[in-house]
Amino acid sequence: MDWGLRLTGSHNFPHLGFRVSYDGSGFSGFQRQSHHRSIQEVIERSWSPILGPQLKIQFSSRTDAGVNAWDQWVMILDGIRLYDLLPAKTRQALLVSLNAVLPDSIRVWQALRLHKDFNLKTSPIWKEYSYRVVNGPSHDPLIGEKGMWIRKPLDLARMRSAMSKFVGLHDFAAFATRSRRYEDRTERRILSAKLIVKKHPAMDELQIIDLVFRGEGFLHHMVRTMSGTLVEIGLGKSYDIERILLGRARPAAGVNASPHPLTLCLTSVPKRYFKAL
């Protein structure tokens, strides 16, 4: 085998990438923390026997404790070099091997070669989050904490009207938890905000409501606070979203809703940055 030739062929796509989904329950969030169980720590520890003892991954989103994901991107810098050194059988069944050592709550579903210019923070053009609300006289135990249960009827028209005010470039300081990561850089562009309603497949009086936000970036707790505010509006509370955005004061907005109904649904990356492994 001409290893030099294989490595040279990988020159423009030297990084190893994965798209990962997970149930965030029982984790302190994605990013590694010194005294709490994180998804990053579990992935690195689980994959180290396969990809190397010094394995470090980079990631696209710092999801909070309890938040879920369908499409979290992770990257191993110069990881194609590690991939090329794996036994042929491991390369051929890489996803099977990596999933076999992960807990059932974490799954990798796609492996990619990533371009040398790919950057997890700046290359994605948008991300989409969905916050699930269950509205009706009783809760669905199969959804459980993955849906915010609201017993009283919600005024969906008022919620949609308020939700539309988030679209565009705004300063979202009032809808975020202060963080040294952001300092005063609290402007974000929301590309779309949709309220999607579905009837429960069996429980006739139950509605499943998804609050779906697509944006170029999000602040800490931003989607949870927007969702909590919208639910309060649906229950009859009066909020002037435009005035709150302009005022930039966190106490003027609504509650920071529970993390468990929140899911990172999609991360959009231009095709020039990746190709199938």
PDB file of C-alpha atoms in Angstrom, residues 2-97:
ATOM      1  CA  ASP A   2       1.381   3.425  -0.976  1.00  0.00           C
ATOM      2  CA  TRP A   3       0.567   5.391   2.196  1.00  0.00           C
ATOM      3  CA  GLY A   4       2.284   8.520   0.851  1.00  0.00           C
ATOM      4  CA  LEU A   5      -0.006   8.565  -2.177  1.00  0.00           C
ATOM      5  CA  ARG A   6      -3.108   8.168  -0.018  1.00  0.00           C
ATOM      6  CA  LEU A   7      -2.079  11.006   2.272  1.00  0.00           C
ATOM      7  CA  THR A   8      -1.233  13.303  -0.658  1.00  0.00           C
ATOM      8  CA  GLY A   9      -4.677  12.644  -2.138  1.00  0.00           C
ATOM      9  CA  SER A  10      -6.218  13.851   1.108  1.00  0.00           C
ATOM     10  CA  HIS A  11      -4.276  17.129   1.066  1.00  0.00           C
ATOM     11  CA  ASN A  12      -7.250  19.409   0.298  1.00  0.00           C
ATOM     12  CA  PHE A  13      -9.613  17.527   2.628  1.00  0.00           C
ATOM     13  CA  PRO A  14      -7.378  16.653   5.600  1.00  0.00           C
ATOM     14  CA  HIS A  15      -9.917  16.814   8.414  1.00  0.00           C
ATOM     15  CA  LEU A  16     -12.257  14.053   9.558  1.00  0.00           C
ATOM     16  CA  GLY A  17     -15.832  15.162  10.236  1.00  0.00           C
ATOM     17  CA  PHE A  18     -18.936  13.570  11.696  1.00  0.00           C
ATOM     18  CA  ARG A  19     -22.594  14.491  12.065  1.00  0.00           C
ATOM     19  CA  VAL A  20     -23.840  13.416  15.476  1.00  0.00           C
ATOM     20  CA  SER A  21     -27.241  13.162  17.158  1.00  0.00           C
ATOM     21  CA  TYR A  22     -27.902  12.774  20.868  1.00  0.00           C
ATOM     22  CA  ASP A  23     -30.408  12.818  23.679  1.00  0.00           C
ATOM     23  CA  GLY A  24     -29.091  15.522  25.994  1.00  0.00           C
ATOM     24  CA  SER A  25     -30.745  14.128  29.137  1.00  0.00           C
ATOM     25  CA  GLY A  26     -28.165  13.179  31.712  1.00  0.00           C
ATOM     26  CA  PHE A  27     -25.408  15.332  30.205  1.00  0.00           C
ATOM     27  CA  SER A  28     -24.080  18.711  31.321  1.00  0.00           C
ATOM     28  CA  GLY A  29     -24.118  19.916  27.720  1.00  0.00           C
ATOM     29  CA  PHE A  30     -21.875  19.200  24.753  1.00  0.00           C
ATOM     30  CA  GLN A  31     -18.653  20.908  25.820  1.00  0.00           C
ATOM     31  CA  ARG A  32     -16.248  19.071  28.140  1.00  0.00           C
ATOM     32  CA  GLN A  33     -16.425  20.156  31.796  1.00  0.00           C
ATOM     33  CA  SER A  34     -14.060  19.200  34.568  1.00  0.00           C
ATOM     34  CA  HIS A  35     -16.569  17.767  37.059  1.00  0.00           C
ATOM     35  CA  HIS A  36     -19.643  16.917  34.989  1.00  0.00           C
ATOM     36  CA  ARG A  37     -20.473  14.340  32.315  1.00  0.00           C
ATOM     37  CA  SER A  38     -20.499  15.987  28.879  1.00  0.00           C
ATOM     38  CA  ILE A  39     -21.138  14.629  25.406  1.00  0.00           C
ATOM     39  CA  GLN A  40     -17.692  15.730  24.211  1.00  0.00           C
ATOM     40  CA  GLU A  41     -16.002  13.832  27.033  1.00  0.00           C
ATOM     41  CA  VAL A  42     -18.005  10.656  26.339  1.00  0.00           C
ATOM     42  CA  ILE A  43     -17.263  10.770  22.592  1.00  0.00           C
ATOM     43  CA  GLU A  44     -13.531  11.379  23.081  1.00  0.00           C
ATOM     44  CA  ARG A  45     -13.217   8.641  25.718  1.00  0.00           C
ATOM     45  CA  SER A  46     -15.266   6.150  23.685  1.00  0.00           C
ATOM     46  CA  TRP A  47     -13.473   6.751  20.384  1.00  0.00           C
ATOM     47  CA  SER A  48      -9.913   6.934  21.745  1.00  0.00           C
ATOM     48  CA  PRO A  49      -9.282   3.150  21.518  1.00  0.00           C
ATOM     49  CA  ILE A  50     -10.156   3.344  17.802  1.00  0.00           C
ATOM     50  CA  LEU A  51      -8.797   6.744  16.707  1.00  0.00           C
ATOM     51  CA  GLY A  52      -5.981   7.297  19.198  1.00  0.00           C
ATOM     52  CA  PRO A  53      -5.425   8.022  22.921  1.00  0.00           C
ATOM     53  CA  GLN A  54      -4.870  11.773  22.466  1.00  0.00           C
ATOM     54  CA  LEU A  55      -8.124  12.246  20.540  1.00  0.00           C
ATOM     55  CA  LYS A  56      -9.619  15.746  20.665  1.00  0.00           C
ATOM     56  CA  ILE A  57     -12.723  16.834  18.804  1.00  0.00           C
ATOM     57  CA  GLN A  58     -13.949  20.268  17.832  1.00  0.00           C
ATOM     58  CA  PHE A  59     -17.664  21.004  17.549  1.00  0.00           C
ATOM     59  CA  SER A  60     -20.119  23.446  15.976  1.00  0.00           C
ATOM     60  CA  SER A  61     -22.553  24.225  18.837  1.00  0.00           C
ATOM     61  CA  ARG A  62     -22.263  24.492  22.610  1.00  0.00           C
ATOM     62  CA  THR A  63     -25.641  22.997  23.476  1.00  0.00           C
ATOM     63  CA  ASP A  64     -26.736  23.446  27.094  1.00  0.00           C
ATOM     64  CA  ALA A  65     -27.340  20.728  29.666  1.00  0.00           C
ATOM     65  CA  GLY A  66     -30.413  18.726  28.646  1.00  0.00           C
ATOM     66  CA  VAL A  67     -30.562  20.057  25.063  1.00  0.00           C
ATOM     67  CA  ASN A  68     -30.803  17.493  22.234  1.00  0.00           C
ATOM     68  CA  ALA A  69     -29.420  17.388  18.692  1.00  0.00           C
ATOM     69  CA  TRP A  70     -30.026  15.719  15.365  1.00  0.00           C
ATOM     70  CA  ASP A  71     -27.213  17.468  13.521  1.00  0.00           C
ATOM     71  CA  GLN A  72     -24.212  18.435  15.612  1.00  0.00           C
ATOM     72  CA  TRP A  73     -21.038  18.667  13.507  1.00  0.00           C
ATOM     73  CA  VAL A  74     -17.766  17.543  15.055  1.00  0.00           C
ATOM     74  CA  MET A  75     -14.277  17.567  13.563  1.00  0.00           C
ATOM     75  CA  ILE A  76     -10.923  15.923  14.181  1.00  0.00           C
ATOM     76  CA  LEU A  77      -8.140  18.164  12.876  1.00  0.00           C
ATOM     77  CA  ASP A  78      -5.980  16.278  10.346  1.00  0.00           C
ATOM     78  CA  GLY A  79      -8.128  13.247  11.151  1.00  0.00           C
ATOM     79  CA  ILE A  80      -7.842  11.721   7.686  1.00  0.00           C
ATOM     80  CA  ARG A  81      -4.273  10.834   8.650  1.00  0.00           C
ATOM     81  CA  LEU A  82      -5.667   8.771  11.537  1.00  0.00           C
ATOM     82  CA  TYR A  83      -8.339   7.270   9.307  1.00  0.00           C
ATOM     83  CA  ASP A  84      -5.783   6.171   6.709  1.00  0.00           C
ATOM     84  CA  LEU A  85      -3.847   4.270   9.365  1.00  0.00           C
ATOM     85  CA  LEU A  86      -6.856   2.219  10.489  1.00  0.00           C
ATOM     86  CA  PRO A  87      -7.180  -1.444   9.465  1.00  0.00           C
ATOM     87  CA  ALA A  88      -9.167  -1.898   6.257  1.00  0.00           C
ATOM     88  CA  LYS A  89     -12.091  -3.598   8.036  1.00  0.00           C
ATOM     89  CA  THR A  90     -12.406  -0.701  10.508  1.00  0.00           C
ATOM     90  CA  ARG A  91     -12.379   1.856   7.687  1.00  0.00           C
ATOM     91  CA  GLN A  92     -15.061  -0.044   5.796  1.00  0.00           C
ATOM     92  CA  ALA A  93     -17.360  -0.151   8.835  1.00  0.00           C
ATOM     93  CA  LEU A  94     -16.257   3.015  10.596  1.00  0.00           C
ATOM     94  CA  LEU A  95     -19.718   4.197  11.699  1.00  0.00           C
ATOM     95  CA  VAL A  96     -20.563   0.737  13.017  1.00  0.00           C
ATOM     96  CA  SER A  97     -17.315   0.669  15.001  1.00  0.00           C
TER      97      SER A  97
END
